[in-house]
Amino acid sequence: MDEVQKLVDDALKEINSATDSSTLNNIRIKYLGKKGLITSLMKKLKDLPQEERPKFGAHVNNAKNIITQKINEKLEEISEKEKKKKYEELAVDISIPGARRDIGHLHILTQIQKELEDIFISMGFEVVEGPEVEDTWHNFDALNTPDWHPARDIQDSFYFTDKILLRTHTSPVQIRTMLQRKPPLAIISPGRVYRRDYDSTHLPMFTQMEGLFVDKNVTIKHLKYTLEEMAKRIFGENSKVRLRPSFFPFTEPSYEVDVLFGDTWLEILGAGMVDPNVFKNAGYDPEEWSGFAFGLGLERIAMVKYGIKDIRDFIRNDIKFLENY
Ligand code: FA5
């Protein structure tokens, strides 16, 4: 009997000091397993005299029940703790900063183009497009540009054949639009144009935005207002704009427009009143209709707005440059 009591005491001590489920499992095997201590006590039963057997049996059984119950209680306690610990390990700390992911953005030129489109759309202009591969009639002849004009020189433009070339400006879209539509009209036309140029303010492929406004009684005042409004909105209220008399075969009079860039003037566009010959070539009566046109250099506008010194940065695809804008 004492032996049984001692066994129970030992078992309870071990159970109490167990801190994990595998230790507890080993205790279960040690006492209750097939070759366990309790089981071997049961085997002793047959060696006892007949009359002592029931009492001893009941005693061992009782011990077995106590140990089983304690093990189960402890197991529940431990697995509760283990579960809690596991949950803590798995828990997501939402206060830890997330993994940084680099997200791209629109190229600076696309941004400028959209900004300009918004400005002109708000003034009632509509956006139209034209082909980059153009014929000499739309690119030059219809625009009143004579054979002697330097832009027509084979040295200065990219020709596919005698009559087909990469457009040198967006002005042919003026002709294409007028041939398709009746006046009055107000359009802008952004797109790529090509010339044999290459230095810090000239690219061989660059972006222009054409503007054309046709109505009755249009004057230089309308042109000047539109351009000054555009400049104010893109460069700020205090920007300085200068209209300089110039020459284009397709406008009369003609201007070049400069914006103050640091301490120098940077030319950003050409403009003027639509030449009567251009109206005639497009089938509009110059006695009835008048209008203004302009062609902006988008890269130049971005240069002034952001203080970019070298136009070639736009096409170098240097991520350090692009990330700034
Ligand atoms: C023209 O291309 C005329 N078609 C503009 C025009 C339209 C005048 C309608 C009148 C009426 P110009 O060659 O000056 O004009 O070019 C216009 C603008 O494009 C220039 O002011 C400049 O901002 C830009 N530009 C010209 N050449 C280059 C180049 N190689 N690289 C970058 N920008 C250029």
mmCIF file of C-alpha atoms and ligand atoms in Angstrom:
data_model
loop_
_atom_site.group_PDB
_atom_site.id
_atom_site.type_symbol
_atom_site.label_atom_id
_atom_site.label_comp_id
_atom_site.label_asym_id
_atom_site.label_seq_id
_atom_site.Cartn_x
_atom_site.Cartn_y
_atom_site.Cartn_z
ATOM 1 C CA MET A 1 0.000 0.000 0.000
ATOM 2 C CA ASP A 2 2.812 2.354 0.917
ATOM 3 C CA GLU A 3 4.448 1.502 -2.360
ATOM 4 C CA VAL A 4 1.327 2.555 -4.232
ATOM 5 C CA GLN A 5 1.061 5.816 -2.301
ATOM 6 C CA LYS A 6 4.705 6.601 -3.000
ATOM 7 C CA LEU A 7 4.163 5.961 -6.674
ATOM 8 C CA VAL A 8 1.247 8.374 -6.744
ATOM 9 C CA ASP A 9 3.264 11.029 -4.885
ATOM 10 C CA ASP A 10 6.195 10.673 -7.280
ATOM 11 C CA ALA A 11 3.898 10.822 -10.288
ATOM 12 C CA LEU A 12 2.140 13.975 -9.081
ATOM 13 C CA LYS A 13 5.480 15.673 -8.399
ATOM 14 C CA GLU A 14 6.673 14.876 -11.909
ATOM 15 C CA ILE A 15 3.388 15.972 -13.449
ATOM 16 C CA ASN A 16 3.475 19.254 -11.599
ATOM 17 C CA SER A 17 6.941 20.136 -12.747
ATOM 18 C CA ALA A 18 6.291 19.251 -16.407
ATOM 19 C CA THR A 19 6.270 22.291 -18.662
ATOM 20 C CA ASP A 20 5.554 20.826 -22.086
ATOM 21 C CA SER A 21 3.338 18.174 -23.599
ATOM 22 C CA SER A 22 6.109 15.818 -24.678
ATOM 23 C CA THR A 23 7.476 15.585 -21.098
ATOM 24 C CA LEU A 24 3.942 14.891 -19.969
ATOM 25 C CA ASN A 25 3.601 12.167 -22.559
ATOM 26 C CA ASN A 26 6.768 10.520 -21.274
ATOM 27 C CA ILE A 27 5.299 10.584 -17.752
ATOM 28 C CA ARG A 28 2.147 8.954 -19.069
ATOM 29 C CA ILE A 29 4.184 6.148 -20.654
ATOM 30 C CA LYS A 30 6.319 5.752 -17.542
ATOM 31 C CA TYR A 31 3.304 5.208 -15.244
ATOM 32 C CA LEU A 32 0.387 4.137 -17.398
ATOM 33 C CA GLY A 33 2.018 2.570 -20.439
ATOM 34 C CA LYS A 34 1.964 -1.200 -21.172
ATOM 35 C CA LYS A 35 5.231 -1.632 -19.324
ATOM 36 C CA GLY A 36 4.511 1.245 -16.965
ATOM 37 C CA LEU A 37 4.815 1.268 -13.193
ATOM 38 C CA ILE A 38 1.062 1.126 -12.549
ATOM 39 C CA THR A 39 0.637 -1.703 -15.006
ATOM 40 C CA SER A 40 3.388 -3.708 -13.335
ATOM 41 C CA LEU A 41 1.691 -3.159 -9.953
ATOM 42 C CA MET A 42 -1.491 -4.622 -11.437
ATOM 43 C CA LYS A 43 0.518 -7.669 -12.482
ATOM 44 C CA LYS A 44 1.528 -8.182 -8.848
ATOM 45 C CA LEU A 45 -2.140 -8.794 -8.022
ATOM 46 C CA LYS A 46 -2.010 -12.449 -8.884
ATOM 47 C CA ASP A 47 0.844 -13.009 -6.384
ATOM 48 C CA LEU A 48 -1.271 -11.775 -3.472
ATOM 49 C CA PRO A 49 -3.476 -13.906 -1.297
ATOM 50 C CA GLN A 50 -7.052 -14.108 -2.587
ATOM 51 C CA GLU A 51 -8.583 -11.949 0.188
ATOM 52 C CA GLU A 52 -6.187 -9.039 -0.240
ATOM 53 C CA ARG A 53 -6.671 -8.790 -3.964
ATOM 54 C CA PRO A 54 -9.847 -6.663 -4.113
ATOM 55 C CA LYS A 55 -8.499 -4.016 -1.761
ATOM 56 C CA PHE A 56 -5.123 -3.848 -3.435
ATOM 57 C CA GLY A 57 -6.768 -3.821 -6.854
ATOM 58 C CA ALA A 58 -9.052 -0.971 -5.876
ATOM 59 C CA HIS A 59 -6.090 0.918 -4.488
ATOM 60 C CA VAL A 60 -4.032 0.590 -7.658
ATOM 61 C CA ASN A 61 -7.047 1.461 -9.753
ATOM 62 C CA ASN A 62 -7.603 4.548 -7.677
ATOM 63 C CA ALA A 63 -3.946 5.495 -8.136
ATOM 64 C CA LYS A 64 -4.281 4.988 -11.852
ATOM 65 C CA ASN A 65 -7.346 7.224 -11.970
ATOM 66 C CA ILE A 66 -5.660 9.973 -9.971
ATOM 67 C CA ILE A 67 -2.572 9.940 -12.188
ATOM 68 C CA THR A 68 -4.654 9.849 -15.376
ATOM 69 C CA GLN A 69 -6.782 12.759 -14.229
ATOM 70 C CA LYS A 70 -3.776 14.842 -13.185
ATOM 71 C CA ILE A 71 -2.027 14.180 -16.447
ATOM 72 C CA ASN A 72 -5.133 15.232 -18.377
ATOM 73 C CA GLU A 73 -5.565 18.383 -16.319
ATOM 74 C CA LYS A 74 -1.942 19.323 -16.754
ATOM 75 C CA LEU A 75 -2.074 18.522 -20.441
ATOM 76 C CA GLU A 76 -4.998 20.864 -20.923
ATOM 77 C CA GLU A 77 -3.177 23.615 -19.054
ATOM 78 C CA ILE A 78 0.015 23.103 -21.047
ATOM 79 C CA SER A 79 -1.637 22.882 -24.465
ATOM 80 C CA GLU A 80 -3.562 26.060 -23.686
ATOM 81 C CA LYS A 81 -0.234 27.768 -22.975
ATOM 82 C CA GLU A 82 1.395 26.265 -26.044
ATOM 83 C CA LYS A 83 -1.473 27.383 -28.250
ATOM 84 C CA LYS A 84 -1.243 30.891 -26.885
ATOM 85 C CA LYS A 85 2.495 30.962 -27.503
ATOM 86 C CA LYS A 86 2.030 29.705 -31.060
ATOM 87 C CA TYR A 87 -0.598 32.363 -31.767
ATOM 88 C CA GLU A 88 1.737 35.013 -30.444
ATOM 89 C CA GLU A 89 4.459 33.813 -32.787
ATOM 90 C CA LEU A 90 2.085 33.778 -35.739
ATOM 91 C CA ALA A 91 0.468 37.106 -34.937
ATOM 92 C CA VAL A 92 1.012 39.918 -37.487
ATOM 93 C CA ASP A 93 2.264 43.140 -35.965
ATOM 94 C CA ILE A 94 0.375 45.701 -37.976
ATOM 95 C CA SER A 95 2.521 48.493 -36.535
ATOM 96 C CA ILE A 96 5.670 47.212 -38.331
ATOM 97 C CA PRO A 97 6.353 49.354 -41.446
ATOM 98 C CA GLY A 98 5.423 47.504 -44.665
ATOM 99 C CA ALA A 99 7.898 46.395 -47.321
ATOM 100 C CA ARG A 100 8.553 49.403 -49.582
ATOM 101 C CA ARG A 101 7.510 48.883 -53.172
ATOM 102 C CA ASP A 102 8.629 51.296 -55.877
ATOM 103 C CA ILE A 103 5.730 52.502 -57.967
ATOM 104 C CA GLY A 104 6.413 54.184 -61.289
ATOM 105 C CA HIS A 105 4.788 57.350 -62.565
ATOM 106 C CA LEU A 106 4.135 59.154 -65.813
ATOM 107 C CA HIS A 107 7.156 60.470 -67.708
ATOM 108 C CA ILE A 108 7.701 64.191 -67.202
ATOM 109 C CA LEU A 109 6.769 64.907 -70.835
ATOM 110 C CA THR A 110 3.501 63.002 -70.548
ATOM 111 C CA GLN A 111 2.743 65.000 -67.403
ATOM 112 C CA ILE A 112 3.412 68.293 -69.198
ATOM 113 C CA GLN A 113 1.325 67.186 -72.164
ATOM 114 C CA LYS A 114 -1.634 66.314 -69.924
ATOM 115 C CA GLU A 115 -1.264 69.579 -68.035
ATOM 116 C CA LEU A 116 -1.320 71.570 -71.282
ATOM 117 C CA GLU A 117 -4.245 69.557 -72.626
ATOM 118 C CA ASP A 118 -6.202 70.355 -69.448
ATOM 119 C CA ILE A 119 -5.433 74.069 -69.809
ATOM 120 C CA PHE A 120 -6.536 74.242 -73.449
ATOM 121 C CA ILE A 121 -9.546 71.973 -72.954
ATOM 122 C CA SER A 122 -10.689 74.339 -70.190
ATOM 123 C CA MET A 123 -10.503 77.155 -72.770
ATOM 124 C CA GLY A 124 -12.698 75.216 -75.201
ATOM 125 C CA PHE A 125 -10.089 73.480 -77.382
ATOM 126 C CA GLU A 126 -10.471 69.872 -78.509
ATOM 127 C CA VAL A 127 -7.596 67.373 -78.809
ATOM 128 C CA VAL A 128 -7.023 65.793 -82.240
ATOM 129 C CA GLU A 129 -4.182 63.671 -83.651
ATOM 130 C CA GLY A 130 -2.342 63.319 -86.932
ATOM 131 C CA PRO A 131 0.132 60.872 -88.520
ATOM 132 C CA GLU A 132 3.875 61.035 -87.836
ATOM 133 C CA VAL A 133 4.657 59.767 -91.348
ATOM 134 C CA GLU A 134 3.457 62.633 -93.527
ATOM 135 C CA ASP A 135 3.512 63.668 -97.175
ATOM 136 C CA THR A 136 5.239 66.814 -98.390
ATOM 137 C CA TRP A 137 1.940 68.392 -99.440
ATOM 138 C CA HIS A 138 0.482 68.379 -95.899
ATOM 139 C CA ASN A 139 3.828 69.059 -94.232
ATOM 140 C CA PHE A 140 4.934 71.897 -96.560
ATOM 141 C CA ASP A 141 2.955 72.858 -99.704
ATOM 142 C CA ALA A 142 -0.458 73.245 -98.124
ATOM 143 C CA LEU A 143 1.251 75.265 -95.404
ATOM 144 C CA ASN A 144 2.437 77.750 -98.013
ATOM 145 C CA THR A 145 6.027 76.594 -97.528
ATOM 146 C CA PRO A 146 8.014 77.139 -100.716
ATOM 147 C CA ASP A 147 10.712 74.925 -102.144
ATOM 148 C CA TRP A 148 13.490 77.193 -100.986
ATOM 149 C CA HIS A 149 12.508 76.916 -97.312
ATOM 150 C CA PRO A 150 15.325 75.296 -95.267
ATOM 151 C CA ALA A 151 12.903 72.905 -93.505
ATOM 152 C CA ARG A 152 12.367 71.229 -96.895
ATOM 153 C CA ASP A 153 16.067 70.550 -97.309
ATOM 154 C CA ILE A 154 16.871 66.870 -97.612
ATOM 155 C CA GLN A 155 19.685 67.570 -95.127
ATOM 156 C CA ASP A 156 17.353 68.808 -92.437
ATOM 157 C CA SER A 157 14.511 66.289 -92.482
ATOM 158 C CA PHE A 158 14.051 62.507 -92.529
ATOM 159 C CA TYR A 159 12.683 61.438 -95.928
ATOM 160 C CA PHE A 160 11.415 57.984 -96.890
ATOM 161 C CA THR A 161 10.860 58.981 -100.517
ATOM 162 C CA ASP A 162 10.740 62.334 -102.363
ATOM 163 C CA LYS A 163 7.221 62.896 -101.105
ATOM 164 C CA ILE A 164 7.026 61.015 -97.809
ATOM 165 C CA LEU A 165 8.851 62.063 -94.638
ATOM 166 C CA LEU A 166 8.701 62.063 -90.846
ATOM 167 C CA ARG A 167 6.720 65.222 -90.132
ATOM 168 C CA THR A 168 8.924 68.145 -89.115
ATOM 169 C CA HIS A 169 6.184 69.847 -87.080
ATOM 170 C CA THR A 170 2.564 69.282 -85.998
ATOM 171 C CA SER A 171 1.288 71.993 -88.381
ATOM 172 C CA PRO A 172 0.076 69.507 -91.055
ATOM 173 C CA VAL A 173 -2.673 68.585 -88.558
ATOM 174 C CA GLN A 174 -4.050 72.115 -89.181
ATOM 175 C CA ILE A 175 -4.587 71.194 -92.836
ATOM 176 C CA ARG A 176 -5.955 67.712 -92.108
ATOM 177 C CA THR A 177 -8.454 69.122 -89.605
ATOM 178 C CA MET A 178 -9.643 71.976 -91.844
ATOM 179 C CA LEU A 179 -10.130 69.585 -94.771
ATOM 180 C CA GLN A 180 -12.323 67.392 -92.568
ATOM 181 C CA ARG A 181 -14.348 69.972 -90.676
ATOM 182 C CA LYS A 182 -16.265 73.149 -91.197
ATOM 183 C CA PRO A 183 -15.352 76.297 -89.249
ATOM 184 C CA PRO A 184 -15.487 77.565 -86.547
ATOM 185 C CA LEU A 185 -13.039 75.300 -84.740
ATOM 186 C CA ALA A 186 -10.597 75.229 -81.841
ATOM 187 C CA ILE A 187 -8.175 72.301 -81.705
ATOM 188 C CA ILE A 188 -4.857 71.320 -80.207
ATOM 189 C CA SER A 189 -2.752 68.454 -81.501
ATOM 190 C CA PRO A 190 0.126 66.979 -79.467
ATOM 191 C CA GLY A 191 2.644 64.556 -80.959
ATOM 192 C CA ARG A 192 6.163 63.648 -82.004
ATOM 193 C CA VAL A 193 8.021 65.492 -84.725
ATOM 194 C CA TYR A 194 11.454 64.906 -86.311
ATOM 195 C CA ARG A 195 14.369 67.044 -87.447
ATOM 196 C CA ARG A 196 18.098 66.741 -87.947
ATOM 197 C CA ASP A 197 18.972 68.593 -84.770
ATOM 198 C CA TYR A 198 21.028 67.581 -81.760
ATOM 199 C CA ASP A 199 22.365 69.789 -78.981
ATOM 200 C CA SER A 200 21.459 70.895 -75.442
ATOM 201 C CA THR A 201 18.232 72.600 -76.598
ATOM 202 C CA HIS A 202 17.459 70.532 -79.741
ATOM 203 C CA LEU A 203 16.525 66.859 -80.139
ATOM 204 C CA PRO A 204 16.097 64.904 -83.395
ATOM 205 C CA MET A 205 12.767 63.585 -82.087
ATOM 206 C CA PHE A 206 10.787 65.981 -79.937
ATOM 207 C CA THR A 207 7.224 66.827 -79.022
ATOM 208 C CA GLN A 208 5.077 69.680 -80.235
ATOM 209 C CA MET A 209 1.555 70.769 -79.537
ATOM 210 C CA GLU A 210 -0.203 72.513 -82.364
ATOM 211 C CA GLY A 211 -3.043 74.923 -81.734
ATOM 212 C CA LEU A 212 -5.548 76.245 -84.270
ATOM 213 C CA PHE A 213 -8.432 78.594 -83.683
ATOM 214 C CA VAL A 214 -10.698 79.614 -86.572
ATOM 215 C CA ASP A 215 -13.710 81.892 -86.306
ATOM 216 C CA LYS A 216 -14.982 85.220 -87.604
ATOM 217 C CA ASN A 217 -13.044 88.374 -86.655
ATOM 218 C CA VAL A 218 -10.186 86.671 -84.825
ATOM 219 C CA THR A 219 -7.368 89.098 -83.989
ATOM 220 C CA ILE A 220 -3.877 89.076 -82.512
ATOM 221 C CA LYS A 221 -5.458 90.005 -79.196
ATOM 222 C CA HIS A 222 -7.100 86.560 -79.062
ATOM 223 C CA LEU A 223 -3.769 84.910 -79.806
ATOM 224 C CA LYS A 224 -1.888 86.951 -77.224
ATOM 225 C CA TYR A 225 -4.504 86.369 -74.539
ATOM 226 C CA THR A 226 -4.561 82.610 -75.159
ATOM 227 C CA LEU A 227 -0.773 82.277 -75.014
ATOM 228 C CA GLU A 228 -0.377 84.492 -71.961
ATOM 229 C CA GLU A 229 -3.119 82.586 -70.162
ATOM 230 C CA MET A 230 -1.397 79.297 -71.002
ATOM 231 C CA ALA A 231 1.972 80.631 -69.764
ATOM 232 C CA LYS A 232 0.494 81.940 -66.513
ATOM 233 C CA ARG A 233 -1.175 78.639 -65.794
ATOM 234 C CA ILE A 234 1.808 76.462 -66.574
ATOM 235 C CA PHE A 235 4.659 78.669 -65.252
ATOM 236 C CA GLY A 236 2.863 80.717 -62.616
ATOM 237 C CA GLU A 237 1.245 84.131 -62.349
ATOM 238 C CA ASN A 238 4.599 86.006 -62.362
ATOM 239 C CA SER A 239 6.145 84.349 -65.416
ATOM 240 C CA LYS A 240 7.546 86.674 -68.073
ATOM 241 C CA VAL A 241 6.481 86.067 -71.678
ATOM 242 C CA ARG A 242 7.762 87.891 -74.762
ATOM 243 C CA LEU A 243 6.291 87.963 -78.272
ATOM 244 C CA ARG A 244 9.011 88.497 -80.856
ATOM 245 C CA PRO A 245 8.214 89.278 -84.513
ATOM 246 C CA SER A 246 9.276 86.388 -86.702
ATOM 247 C CA PHE A 247 8.472 84.618 -89.933
ATOM 248 C CA PHE A 248 6.567 81.437 -90.814
ATOM 249 C CA PRO A 249 5.266 80.836 -94.365
ATOM 250 C CA PHE A 250 1.882 79.722 -92.980
ATOM 251 C CA THR A 251 1.191 82.698 -90.673
ATOM 252 C CA GLU A 252 1.108 86.460 -91.259
ATOM 253 C CA PRO A 253 2.069 88.198 -89.044
ATOM 254 C CA SER A 254 4.226 85.666 -87.201
ATOM 255 C CA TYR A 255 5.771 85.587 -83.750
ATOM 256 C CA GLU A 256 8.149 83.593 -81.714
ATOM 257 C CA VAL A 257 7.299 83.430 -78.035
ATOM 258 C CA ASP A 258 9.994 83.292 -75.366
ATOM 259 C CA VAL A 259 9.763 82.731 -71.625
ATOM 260 C CA LEU A 260 12.314 84.068 -69.161
ATOM 261 C CA PHE A 261 14.448 81.103 -68.100
ATOM 262 C CA GLY A 262 16.887 82.120 -65.353
ATOM 263 C CA ASP A 263 18.449 85.241 -66.864
ATOM 264 C CA THR A 264 17.917 84.311 -70.522
ATOM 265 C CA TRP A 265 14.888 84.019 -72.780
ATOM 266 C CA LEU A 266 14.086 80.503 -74.009
ATOM 267 C CA GLU A 267 11.970 80.130 -77.127
ATOM 268 C CA ILE A 268 9.017 77.867 -76.416
ATOM 269 C CA LEU A 269 6.738 78.303 -79.410
ATOM 270 C CA GLY A 270 6.017 79.770 -82.815
ATOM 271 C CA ALA A 271 2.685 81.405 -83.610
ATOM 272 C CA GLY A 272 0.807 83.799 -85.823
ATOM 273 C CA MET A 273 -2.377 84.662 -87.700
ATOM 274 C CA VAL A 274 -3.314 81.978 -90.254
ATOM 275 C CA ASP A 275 -2.104 83.038 -93.724
ATOM 276 C CA PRO A 276 -4.951 83.483 -96.286
ATOM 277 C CA ASN A 277 -3.177 81.058 -98.634
ATOM 278 C CA VAL A 278 -3.411 78.324 -96.004
ATOM 279 C CA PHE A 279 -7.175 78.868 -95.690
ATOM 280 C CA LYS A 280 -7.468 78.649 -99.495
ATOM 281 C CA ASN A 281 -5.457 75.391 -99.582
ATOM 282 C CA ALA A 282 -7.787 73.914 -96.968
ATOM 283 C CA GLY A 283 -10.972 75.089 -98.674
ATOM 284 C CA TYR A 284 -11.898 77.886 -96.249
ATOM 285 C CA ASP A 285 -12.824 81.329 -97.591
ATOM 286 C CA PRO A 286 -10.172 83.770 -96.223
ATOM 287 C CA GLU A 287 -12.600 86.679 -96.687
ATOM 288 C CA GLU A 288 -15.026 85.045 -94.282
ATOM 289 C CA TRP A 289 -12.750 83.256 -91.811
ATOM 290 C CA SER A 290 -9.787 84.334 -89.716
ATOM 291 C CA GLY A 291 -7.723 82.536 -87.132
ATOM 292 C CA PHE A 292 -4.550 82.060 -85.163
ATOM 293 C CA ALA A 293 -2.207 79.082 -84.895
ATOM 294 C CA PHE A 294 0.694 78.143 -82.674
ATOM 295 C CA GLY A 295 3.173 75.304 -82.235
ATOM 296 C CA LEU A 296 4.611 74.691 -78.748
ATOM 297 C CA GLY A 297 7.761 72.723 -77.938
ATOM 298 C CA LEU A 298 6.790 70.492 -75.014
ATOM 299 C CA GLU A 299 10.364 69.702 -73.951
ATOM 300 C CA ARG A 300 11.136 73.426 -73.854
ATOM 301 C CA ILE A 301 8.130 74.051 -71.653
ATOM 302 C CA ALA A 302 9.219 71.304 -69.267
ATOM 303 C CA MET A 303 12.756 72.767 -69.237
ATOM 304 C CA VAL A 304 11.515 76.201 -68.207
ATOM 305 C CA LYS A 305 9.048 74.853 -65.682
ATOM 306 C CA TYR A 306 11.535 72.549 -63.947
ATOM 307 C CA GLY A 307 14.850 74.290 -64.674
ATOM 308 C CA ILE A 308 16.231 71.467 -66.837
ATOM 309 C CA LYS A 309 19.416 72.632 -68.551
ATOM 310 C CA ASP A 310 19.980 69.851 -71.099
ATOM 311 C CA ILE A 311 17.098 68.693 -73.316
ATOM 312 C CA ARG A 312 18.878 65.368 -73.882
ATOM 313 C CA ASP A 313 18.032 64.361 -70.287
ATOM 314 C CA PHE A 314 14.464 63.638 -71.454
ATOM 315 C CA ILE A 315 15.578 60.702 -73.585
ATOM 316 C CA ARG A 316 18.558 59.381 -71.592
ATOM 317 C CA ASN A 317 16.195 57.266 -69.502
ATOM 318 C CA ASP A 318 18.300 57.871 -66.412
ATOM 319 C CA ILE A 319 16.119 56.796 -63.503
ATOM 320 C CA LYS A 320 17.796 59.365 -61.198
ATOM 321 C CA PHE A 321 16.619 62.143 -63.520
ATOM 322 C CA LEU A 322 13.152 60.700 -64.110
ATOM 323 C CA GLU A 323 12.465 60.148 -60.415
ATOM 324 C CA ASN A 324 12.763 63.898 -59.765
ATOM 325 C CA TYR A 325 9.583 64.714 -61.665
HETATM 326 C C1 FA5 B 1 7.325 75.385 -85.996
HETATM 327 O O1 FA5 B 1 7.577 74.169 -85.950
HETATM 328 C C2 FA5 B 1 6.000 75.873 -86.440
HETATM 329 N N1 FA5 B 1 5.253 74.797 -87.040
HETATM 330 C C3 FA5 B 1 5.288 76.465 -85.256
HETATM 331 C C4 FA5 B 1 4.076 77.258 -85.684
HETATM 332 C C5 FA5 B 1 2.845 76.638 -85.653
HETATM 333 C C6 FA5 B 1 4.169 78.580 -86.074
HETATM 334 C C7 FA5 B 1 1.701 77.360 -86.038
HETATM 335 C C8 FA5 B 1 3.055 79.317 -86.435
HETATM 336 C C9 FA5 B 1 1.837 78.690 -86.433
HETATM 337 P P1 FA5 B 1 9.583 76.091 -84.919
HETATM 338 O O2 FA5 B 1 10.486 75.410 -85.867
HETATM 339 O O3 FA5 B 1 10.056 77.404 -84.390
HETATM 340 O O4 FA5 B 1 8.145 76.368 -85.511
HETATM 341 O O5 FA5 B 1 9.337 75.101 -83.701
HETATM 342 C C10 FA5 B 1 8.372 75.366 -82.705
HETATM 343 C C11 FA5 B 1 8.905 75.062 -81.325
HETATM 344 O O6 FA5 B 1 9.362 73.710 -81.265
HETATM 345 C C12 FA5 B 1 10.105 75.888 -80.956
HETATM 346 O O7 FA5 B 1 9.704 77.121 -80.415
HETATM 347 C C13 FA5 B 1 10.770 75.043 -79.907
HETATM 348 O O8 FA5 B 1 10.121 75.196 -78.670
HETATM 349 C C14 FA5 B 1 10.490 73.668 -80.395
HETATM 350 N N2 FA5 B 1 11.613 73.067 -81.134
HETATM 351 C C15 FA5 B 1 12.010 73.322 -82.394
HETATM 352 N N3 FA5 B 1 13.032 72.543 -82.740
HETATM 353 C C16 FA5 B 1 13.278 71.748 -81.687
HETATM 354 C C17 FA5 B 1 14.205 70.677 -81.423
HETATM 355 N N4 FA5 B 1 15.064 70.248 -82.344
HETATM 356 N N5 FA5 B 1 14.168 70.090 -80.212
HETATM 357 C C18 FA5 B 1 13.285 70.501 -79.291
HETATM 358 N N6 FA5 B 1 12.386 71.458 -79.454
HETATM 359 C C19 FA5 B 1 12.383 72.083 -80.652
#
